[in-house]
Amino acid sequence: MSGANGEKAAFGAVKGMLYMRIQELTTTAALVRFAIIAASTFGLLLLVGFNESEARERFQGLLVGAFALKFLPIFCLTKGGETLRGELKDGTIEYLWVRPASKVELYLGFFLSGFLGTMWIVGPALIGISAAGVVLGVIGVGGLLTVWVVSVCVVASFTALSGAIGAFSSKFVVLGIFYYSFVELGLASIPNGVQKLAVSYHAENLLRGVTFGAQGFEVGHLLWIAGIGAVALGLGAAIFSQSHYVVGSEKEA
Amino acid sequence: MNSIVKAEELSCFYGVVLGLNNVSFEIPAGITGLVGPNGAGKSTLIKLVTGQLAPSSGRLSVFGEKPRNNPKLLSRIGYCPEREQLPKDLRPIDWLRSLASISGVSWKETKTMAEAALDRSRLDRAHWKKRIGTYSKGMKQRVKLAQAIMHDPDLVILDEPMNGLDPMGRAEFGEILKELNQHGKSILVSSHILHELEFLCSGFVMLNWGRVLASGSQIEIRETVVEWSDEISIRCSDANGLAAHLQNQGLIRGFLAEGDELTVWVNEPEAFFKNWPNLFKGCDADVFEVRNKNQALSSIFERMTQ
């Protein structure tokens, strides 16, 4: 199958899968959910920080300690593999497998639509956090930019990790939590370079003191996050290309 | 025979579970029925033909090429899986556009292509704006068919497409398939609804327990049946008159006449069936149809699987 000129359109699989995901995410229910998450995050942070002399510290603690280092890893590691596994379980992946597209391209499409799906939850939460931070006057433009860039990279990296785990096993949720406990909590606390294998370590360094606007932005940490994500993405694509999956079942062939 | 699908000593196992066991057959152009009970190996064969599975041993070619990891060949195949599950939050047009894009069609062309496919599968335009999750089974089957024929493939493979359709829907679905065939498309359709395939298909591959029981045209398959039933149904203008005529010749040992339908139990079934035009000479009754009970495809298959 190809276009009128007989040539296959570039990145067609990625475009097609993203279009599908955008359609799913723009249903009324999905948009309402988006608004609720944004509003409730904003309201919650406003309540926590309102009329408090230590608003800045509390905001920093919530943003980094709770949101960036706990919510994001756990949510993304348990959600990222869902796109591929959901299609396998429903059997809708059969419609993709019989198309003249490479498995690597399909996997890239799964990753990007998984990333988009995760951002559709994380995004409104970030909007709420940002709005609350501005209203409370505890974060500046530079800080907000850092928060957004780091969060998007962290989401992409953890989604790639979860995707690779999902390509390997249907028990991606359990394995994702195990990964979080072992690598993100365990390795991150080991000094002498080992901690660099944990995305959380880099995220924590990038977001440290973000509400105070004092720290410099270390690109090296961002590259580490991107690198870990890229390795996970490559690994996931390799596993997906080489595996035989039993459609409609949670077991691998 | 100019075959579209050719299997030679083809086997496929899922670990220790048998999918297909050393089967050889050829499928020519036209509408071919893939018949067999659950677990016969129909879906395994379809997955092999669509390149979703690799053969454990043997050879399989589709249009002379191996289907596994062959995107070029996949562009000539349209596939409609058995599963009813479809993306429920999408509108059919959006889903089809996405699938066309995944196949490498430029985005501009996807809309025209998707609309044409939905028209060909006779999905009422009034339903196009609804989400697939709100569709009836029959409408979902049409959407599934549309995605299979959207790119104008040479071979359309349909796994149990009649499931969930009412008799009228099945008849209409059959018409669509015949129409596709008239436009030069070959169709491989699996089903356990044998009597409907009988009127739809020019050839069959009959499977059971991973083996091919018979393959070929209806006539070829009938010729493989050596045992004939002694029960023959005749539709004629004068059932009692014809029964008397046959009884006088000593050809039957019993009969049952109901309206224009005469059922006779003959002494020598094979000889009777092969010579019946001569045997009716001298009788005033007009004979419209003669059927041996065992000659129905469903009966043949039933006996083969016993």
XYZ file of C-alpha atoms in Angstrom:
559
model
C 0.000 0.000 0.000
C 1.359 3.384 -0.850
C 0.366 6.802 -1.987
C -0.710 7.795 -5.467
C 2.903 8.322 -6.460
C 3.664 4.729 -5.431
C 5.989 5.791 -2.641
C 5.468 4.950 0.988
C 4.890 8.055 3.102
C 7.640 8.612 5.693
C 6.812 7.896 9.339
C 3.296 6.877 8.316
C 2.995 4.406 11.194
C 3.983 7.028 13.754
C 1.602 9.598 12.245
C -1.248 7.113 12.070
C -0.814 5.903 15.636
C -0.505 9.430 16.987
C -3.623 10.500 15.116
C -5.499 7.565 16.615
C -4.332 8.492 20.121
C -5.183 12.179 19.674
C -8.704 11.209 18.617
C -9.045 9.054 21.737
C -7.712 11.794 23.987
C -10.002 14.490 22.651
C -13.286 12.829 23.509
C -15.506 14.848 25.826
C -14.768 12.481 28.722
C -11.010 12.808 28.224
C -11.197 16.606 28.038
C -13.325 16.775 31.179
C -10.785 14.571 32.960
C -8.022 16.887 31.779
C -9.808 19.919 33.221
C -10.585 18.180 36.518
C -6.952 17.161 37.044
C -5.716 20.690 36.296
C -8.308 22.329 38.540
C -7.898 19.911 41.441
C -4.088 20.129 41.394
C -4.293 23.909 41.310
C -6.822 23.984 44.139
C -4.908 21.513 46.265
C -1.601 23.361 45.992
C -3.289 26.666 46.621
C -4.791 25.306 49.815
C -1.470 23.886 50.946
C 0.460 27.046 50.250
C -2.134 29.706 51.011
C -1.286 32.216 53.682
C 1.756 30.289 54.819
C 5.064 31.895 55.643
C 6.838 28.722 54.453
C 4.917 28.477 51.201
C 8.053 28.397 49.080
C 9.610 25.475 50.995
C 6.367 23.563 51.052
C 5.838 24.116 47.339
C 9.380 22.962 46.606
C 8.859 19.866 48.733
C 5.598 18.980 46.996
C 6.915 19.692 43.532
C 10.145 17.741 43.834
C 9.575 15.273 46.650
C 6.021 14.226 45.877
C 5.403 15.076 42.235
C 8.711 14.689 40.410
C 10.329 11.954 42.481
C 7.341 9.852 43.450
C 4.245 10.484 41.353
C 5.965 10.774 37.968
C 8.141 7.628 38.214
C 5.460 5.431 39.715
C 2.725 6.672 37.381
C 4.808 6.493 34.216
C 6.405 3.142 35.058
C 2.999 1.578 35.590
C 1.249 3.347 32.694
C 3.763 3.483 29.846
C 3.528 -0.177 28.882
C -0.251 -0.071 28.769
C -0.515 1.070 25.143
C 1.201 -1.975 23.705
C -0.205 -4.432 26.240
C -3.726 -3.061 25.845
C -3.588 -3.594 22.088
C -2.233 -7.103 22.599
C -4.930 -7.984 25.101
C -7.760 -6.548 22.989
C -6.370 -8.073 19.834
C -6.529 -4.732 17.998
C -2.797 -5.057 17.372
C -3.668 -7.527 14.606
C -4.879 -4.597 12.513
C -1.414 -3.054 12.829
C 0.674 -6.175 12.333
C -0.787 -6.893 8.913
C 0.109 -3.438 7.609
C 3.236 -2.932 5.545
C 5.081 -1.145 8.352
C 8.215 -2.253 10.172
C 7.913 -3.416 13.760
C 10.411 -0.793 14.878
C 8.230 1.923 13.380
C 5.163 0.427 15.057
C 6.985 0.325 18.388
C 7.973 3.954 17.999
C 4.303 4.710 17.394
C 3.387 2.812 20.569
C 5.977 4.756 22.551
C 4.833 8.137 21.281
C 1.146 7.419 21.788
C 1.985 6.082 25.275
C 3.946 9.270 25.968
C 1.053 11.376 24.740
C -1.403 9.419 26.895
C 0.782 9.849 29.968
C 1.290 13.546 29.279
C -2.477 13.912 29.070
C -2.551 13.130 32.798
C 0.762 14.690 33.823
C 0.191 17.800 31.691
C -2.912 19.094 33.472
C -1.282 18.338 36.823
C 1.690 20.435 35.726
C -0.636 23.199 34.575
C -2.252 23.165 38.016
C 1.125 23.180 39.756
C 2.422 26.008 37.574
C -0.705 28.100 38.054
C -0.612 27.589 41.823
C 3.092 28.464 41.923
C 2.512 31.703 40.031
C -0.523 32.657 42.131
C 1.399 31.984 45.337
C 4.384 33.843 43.943
C 6.792 31.027 44.790
C 8.199 30.290 41.335
C 9.443 32.425 38.496
C 9.428 31.967 34.723
C 12.858 30.321 34.714
C 11.788 27.889 37.406
C 8.598 27.024 35.560
C 10.507 26.393 32.368
C 12.870 24.083 34.234
C 9.982 22.214 35.819
C 8.287 21.692 32.461
C 11.431 20.636 30.564
C 12.521 18.240 33.307
C 9.039 16.792 33.735
C 8.561 16.160 30.009
C 11.964 14.466 29.793
C 11.310 12.402 32.902
C 7.907 11.312 31.561
C 9.459 10.353 28.208
C 12.252 8.408 29.873
C 10.010 6.513 32.285
C 7.472 5.839 29.523
C 10.270 4.331 27.437
C 11.370 2.222 30.414
C 7.826 1.042 31.049
C 7.348 0.373 27.335
C 10.448 -1.834 27.277
C 9.232 -3.681 30.358
C 5.810 -4.021 28.713
C 7.356 -5.387 25.516
C 9.146 -7.975 27.641
C 6.336 -9.009 29.971
C 2.631 -8.581 30.532
C 3.417 -8.060 34.231
C 4.709 -4.588 33.448
C 2.943 -2.947 36.388
C 4.568 -5.216 38.983
C 7.921 -5.069 37.215
C 7.605 -1.281 36.927
C 7.144 -0.953 40.677
C 10.050 -3.339 41.190
C 12.175 -1.180 38.883
C 11.201 1.923 40.824
C 12.089 0.309 44.154
C 15.341 -1.237 42.968
C 16.741 1.401 40.630
C 15.053 4.687 41.486
C 15.075 4.226 45.235
C 17.921 1.743 45.608
C 20.588 2.695 43.072
C 19.851 6.403 43.429
C 21.168 6.284 46.966
C 24.468 4.602 46.043
C 27.285 7.104 45.491
C 30.348 6.913 43.213
C 28.482 7.145 39.906
C 26.092 4.219 40.353
C 23.315 6.658 41.253
C 23.568 8.133 37.757
C 21.641 5.131 36.443
C 18.554 6.428 38.220
C 16.455 9.033 36.413
C 15.232 10.357 39.775
C 18.787 11.254 40.797
C 19.143 13.566 37.807
C 15.626 14.966 38.149
C 16.270 15.778 41.794
C 19.480 17.585 40.901
C 17.804 19.598 38.172
C 14.842 20.600 40.285
C 16.727 21.283 43.499
C 16.012 24.808 44.630
C 13.950 25.509 41.530
C 11.543 27.678 43.521
C 14.418 29.768 44.781
C 15.833 30.381 41.306
C 19.353 30.028 42.653
C 20.711 26.892 41.050
C 22.200 26.661 37.566
C 20.708 24.284 35.020
C 23.058 21.353 34.445
C 22.507 20.020 30.931
C 24.499 16.897 31.799
C 21.691 15.662 34.029
C 19.174 16.202 31.262
C 21.362 14.247 28.844
C 21.519 11.389 31.318
C 17.728 11.308 31.527
C 17.437 11.400 27.730
C 20.148 8.742 27.397
C 18.463 6.328 29.790
C 15.204 6.846 27.881
C 16.891 6.289 24.520
C 18.507 3.051 25.691
C 15.134 1.853 27.018
C 13.454 2.793 23.745
C 16.009 0.874 21.701
C 15.794 -2.112 23.988
C 11.986 -2.102 23.816
C 12.032 -1.909 20.018
C 14.478 -4.825 19.850
C 12.360 -6.938 22.197
C 9.168 -6.072 20.303
C 10.722 -6.899 16.934
C 12.016 -10.267 18.047
C 9.146 -11.461 20.239
C 6.181 -13.614 19.279
C 3.128 -12.454 21.144
C -0.069 -14.359 21.678
C -2.813 -11.915 20.794
C -5.700 -11.709 23.208
C -3.670 -13.290 25.953
C -1.448 -11.847 28.593
C 1.132 -14.565 28.037
C 4.007 -14.391 25.636
C 4.460 -17.147 23.115
C -3.485 -24.508 -11.261
C -2.485 -20.845 -10.898
C -2.518 -20.766 -7.116
C -2.536 -17.697 -4.921
C -1.645 -19.535 -1.742
C 0.489 -22.653 -1.814
C 1.369 -24.736 1.250
C 3.787 -27.629 1.136
C 4.204 -29.877 4.167
C 3.400 -26.874 6.280
C 3.413 -27.205 10.065
C 2.993 -24.696 12.836
C 3.241 -25.445 16.522
C 2.758 -23.226 19.542
C 5.348 -24.852 21.768
C 3.908 -28.339 22.147
C 0.447 -27.298 21.007
C -0.463 -28.279 17.486
C -1.612 -25.543 15.139
C -1.152 -27.084 11.716
C 0.333 -30.482 11.064
C 2.118 -31.159 7.787
C -0.515 -29.805 5.430
C -0.247 -29.312 1.688
C -2.798 -27.540 -0.462
C -3.248 -24.844 -3.044
C -5.769 -22.044 -3.111
C -6.671 -20.701 -6.550
C -8.106 -17.290 -7.418
C -11.765 -16.867 -6.502
C -13.661 -17.190 -3.256
C -12.318 -19.985 -1.098
C -13.888 -21.184 2.114
C -11.733 -22.242 5.021
C -13.884 -24.645 6.943
C -13.350 -26.367 10.245
C -14.565 -26.561 13.821
C -12.958 -24.544 16.614
C -9.329 -25.529 17.061
C -9.094 -26.957 13.540
C -6.252 -24.628 12.602
C -8.137 -22.036 10.542
C -6.876 -19.008 12.440
C -3.343 -20.434 12.551
C -3.404 -20.821 8.786
C -4.699 -17.275 8.365
C -1.989 -15.926 10.677
C 0.620 -17.758 8.627
C -0.759 -16.382 5.374
C -0.799 -12.835 6.778
C 2.759 -13.201 8.079
C 1.822 -12.907 11.735
C 3.303 -16.337 12.430
C 6.302 -18.118 10.994
C 5.935 -21.765 9.912
C 7.603 -24.293 12.219
C 8.449 -26.332 9.123
C 7.444 -26.629 5.492
C 6.869 -23.934 2.915
C 4.154 -21.364 2.413
C 3.925 -18.888 -0.406
C 1.374 -16.195 -1.145
C 1.522 -14.769 -4.668
C 4.778 -16.718 -4.921
C 6.388 -14.971 -1.945
C 6.994 -15.811 1.689
C 4.570 -13.779 3.796
C 6.657 -13.427 6.968
C 8.394 -10.032 7.301
C 7.352 -9.067 3.806
C 5.775 -5.576 3.836
C 5.556 -5.516 0.044
C 3.397 -8.622 0.052
C 1.304 -7.350 2.969
C 0.288 -4.375 0.853
C -1.479 -6.879 -1.463
C -3.376 -8.512 1.403
C -6.375 -7.244 3.314
C -7.171 -8.936 6.601
C -10.258 -8.907 8.761
C -9.596 -10.632 12.112
C -12.161 -12.694 13.966
C -12.091 -10.589 17.126
C -14.867 -8.087 17.575
C -12.731 -5.702 19.594
C -12.290 -2.348 17.875
C -11.107 1.030 19.192
C -14.391 2.125 20.756
C -13.583 5.821 21.168
C -12.790 6.382 17.507
C -15.035 7.231 14.596
C -14.673 4.727 11.719
C -13.312 7.333 9.341
C -10.580 8.343 11.817
C -9.610 4.768 12.500
C -9.414 3.917 8.815
C -7.373 7.039 8.098
C -4.907 6.057 10.822
C -4.589 2.528 9.451
C -4.065 3.838 5.932
C -1.355 6.146 7.244
C 0.305 3.245 9.079
C 0.365 1.470 5.726
C 2.312 4.341 4.243
C -0.459 6.208 2.426
C 0.076 9.966 2.333
C -2.182 11.754 4.817
C -4.040 13.682 2.104
C -5.144 10.473 0.412
C -6.279 8.688 3.554
C -9.652 10.456 3.775
C -10.759 9.595 0.243
C -9.549 6.053 0.696
C -11.360 5.582 4.000
C -14.618 7.029 2.697
C -14.548 4.839 -0.397
C -13.947 1.734 1.737
C -16.829 2.548 4.079
C -19.082 3.050 1.077
C -18.013 -0.256 -0.421
C -18.674 -2.076 2.838
C -22.144 -0.451 2.802
C -21.922 1.264 6.159
C -24.659 3.878 6.158
C -23.155 7.390 6.035
C -25.515 8.433 8.814
C -23.396 6.339 11.202
C -19.995 7.638 10.163
C -19.916 10.361 12.803
C -20.716 8.000 15.651
C -17.989 6.361 17.676
C -17.353 2.678 16.956
C -18.161 1.754 20.549
C -21.813 2.613 19.902
C -22.065 0.328 16.855
C -24.003 -2.921 16.552
C -22.163 -6.145 15.700
C -23.231 -5.905 12.089
C -21.939 -2.346 11.766
C -18.644 -3.330 13.379
C -18.260 -6.158 10.863
C -18.684 -3.627 8.067
C -16.019 -1.367 9.563
C -13.718 -4.377 9.879
C -14.367 -5.264 6.257
C -13.759 -1.645 5.210
C -10.294 -1.603 6.784
C -9.497 -4.869 4.993
C -10.508 -3.665 1.524
C -9.495 -0.019 1.929
C -6.195 -0.342 0.070
C -7.653 -2.357 -2.817
C -5.798 -5.599 -1.994
C -5.586 -8.565 -4.372
C -6.364 -11.054 -1.607
C -8.895 -10.364 1.131
C -8.752 -12.693 4.133
C -11.734 -12.771 6.441
C -11.736 -14.752 9.667
C -15.314 -15.692 10.622
C -16.784 -12.490 9.145
C -20.404 -13.625 9.446
C -20.268 -13.873 13.240
C -22.977 -11.823 14.855
C -24.778 -11.009 11.612
C -28.473 -11.695 11.163
C -29.559 -13.688 8.066
C -30.150 -10.525 6.051
C -26.808 -9.115 7.101
C -25.106 -12.366 6.128
C -26.743 -12.353 2.732
C -25.677 -8.759 2.150
C -22.155 -9.522 3.373
C -22.044 -12.417 0.902
C -23.107 -10.033 -1.868
C -20.293 -7.630 -0.997
C -17.783 -10.469 -1.166
C -19.160 -11.624 -4.527
C -18.938 -8.057 -5.777
C -15.290 -7.868 -4.690
C -14.636 -11.144 -6.468
C -16.251 -9.797 -9.622
C -13.740 -6.956 -9.454
C -10.933 -9.498 -9.607
C -10.217 -9.847 -5.901
C -9.562 -13.254 -4.393
C -11.151 -13.990 -1.068
C -10.268 -16.464 1.646
C -13.097 -16.672 4.130
C -13.181 -18.860 7.203
C -16.409 -19.875 8.814
C -18.202 -22.646 10.588
C -21.450 -21.605 8.902
C -21.032 -24.162 6.161
C -24.303 -23.893 4.326
C -23.670 -20.199 3.651
C -20.184 -20.784 2.350
C -21.584 -23.450 0.047
C -23.364 -20.795 -1.992
C -20.581 -18.255 -1.719
C -17.367 -20.164 -2.351
C -16.020 -21.799 -5.449
C -13.454 -23.814 -3.519
C -12.795 -25.067 -0.024
C -10.066 -26.090 2.352
C -11.493 -28.317 5.064
C -9.475 -28.510 8.264
C -9.694 -30.511 11.448
C -7.150 -31.039 14.225
C -4.524 -29.160 12.248
C -4.863 -31.332 9.184
C -6.426 -30.751 5.778
C -9.289 -33.186 5.312
C -10.054 -32.095 1.777
C -9.387 -29.191 -0.530
C -10.533 -28.174 -3.981
C -13.764 -27.213 -5.650
C -17.120 -28.445 -4.349
C -17.220 -31.066 -7.121
C -13.699 -32.273 -6.341
C -14.525 -32.590 -2.679
C -17.757 -34.454 -3.420
C -15.837 -36.902 -5.576
C -13.720 -37.813 -2.578
C -16.821 -39.057 -0.800
C -17.047 -42.781 -1.412
C -19.978 -43.544 0.810
C -23.342 -42.431 -0.440
C -26.394 -42.159 1.703
C -29.308 -44.332 0.706
C -31.588 -41.408 1.516
C -32.275 -39.222 -1.498
C -34.491 -36.146 -1.665
C -36.265 -35.334 -4.900
C -38.256 -32.206 -5.579
C -40.798 -32.855 -8.298
C -44.273 -31.985 -9.589
C -45.874 -35.337 -8.590
C -44.194 -36.963 -5.577
C -46.598 -39.908 -5.289
C -46.491 -40.641 -9.031
C -42.699 -40.630 -9.092
C -42.534 -42.819 -5.976
C -44.815 -45.375 -7.622
C -42.687 -45.270 -10.792
C -39.476 -45.944 -8.861
C -41.111 -48.631 -6.733
C -42.373 -50.475 -9.827
C -38.759 -50.655 -11.061
C -37.658 -52.114 -7.730
C -35.213 -49.300 -7.143
C -36.432 -48.143 -3.741
C -37.363 -49.883 -0.548
C -39.334 -47.025 0.961
C -40.488 -43.450 0.401
C -42.039 -40.423 2.045
C -44.015 -37.932 -0.042
C -44.702 -34.450 1.324
C -46.060 -31.912 -1.149
C -43.520 -31.599 -3.944
C -40.794 -33.155 -1.789
C -40.167 -36.871 -2.136
C -37.688 -38.724 0.085
C -36.743 -42.197 -1.100
C -34.547 -44.909 0.411
C -32.818 -46.576 -2.513
C -31.318 -50.047 -2.745
C -28.126 -49.030 -4.563
C -27.390 -45.389 -3.750
C -24.340 -44.773 -5.919
C -25.834 -46.403 -9.023
C -29.080 -44.531 -8.470
C -27.452 -41.157 -8.139
C -25.254 -41.632 -11.168
C -28.093 -42.831 -13.433
C -31.057 -40.899 -12.133
C -31.972 -39.076 -15.356
C -32.595 -42.410 -17.109
C -34.457 -43.863 -14.165
C -37.100 -41.141 -14.319
C -37.919 -41.762 -17.980
C -41.474 -42.899 -18.507
C -42.766 -40.938 -15.527
C -44.952 -37.877 -16.109
C -43.635 -35.997 -13.078
C -41.278 -33.070 -13.669
C -38.141 -33.450 -11.550
C -36.648 -30.169 -10.333
C -33.903 -31.255 -7.957
C -32.218 -34.457 -6.760
C -30.132 -34.335 -3.590
C -28.214 -37.019 -1.815
C -28.274 -36.352 1.895
C -24.535 -36.907 2.168
C -23.737 -34.584 -0.710
C -24.358 -31.380 1.173
C -21.052 -29.774 2.076
C -22.035 -29.737 5.710
C -22.803 -33.438 5.584
C -19.520 -34.213 3.862
C -17.649 -32.249 6.474
C -19.588 -33.847 9.311
C -18.655 -37.297 8.061
C -15.044 -36.358 7.522
C -14.651 -35.077 11.030
C -16.223 -38.139 12.610
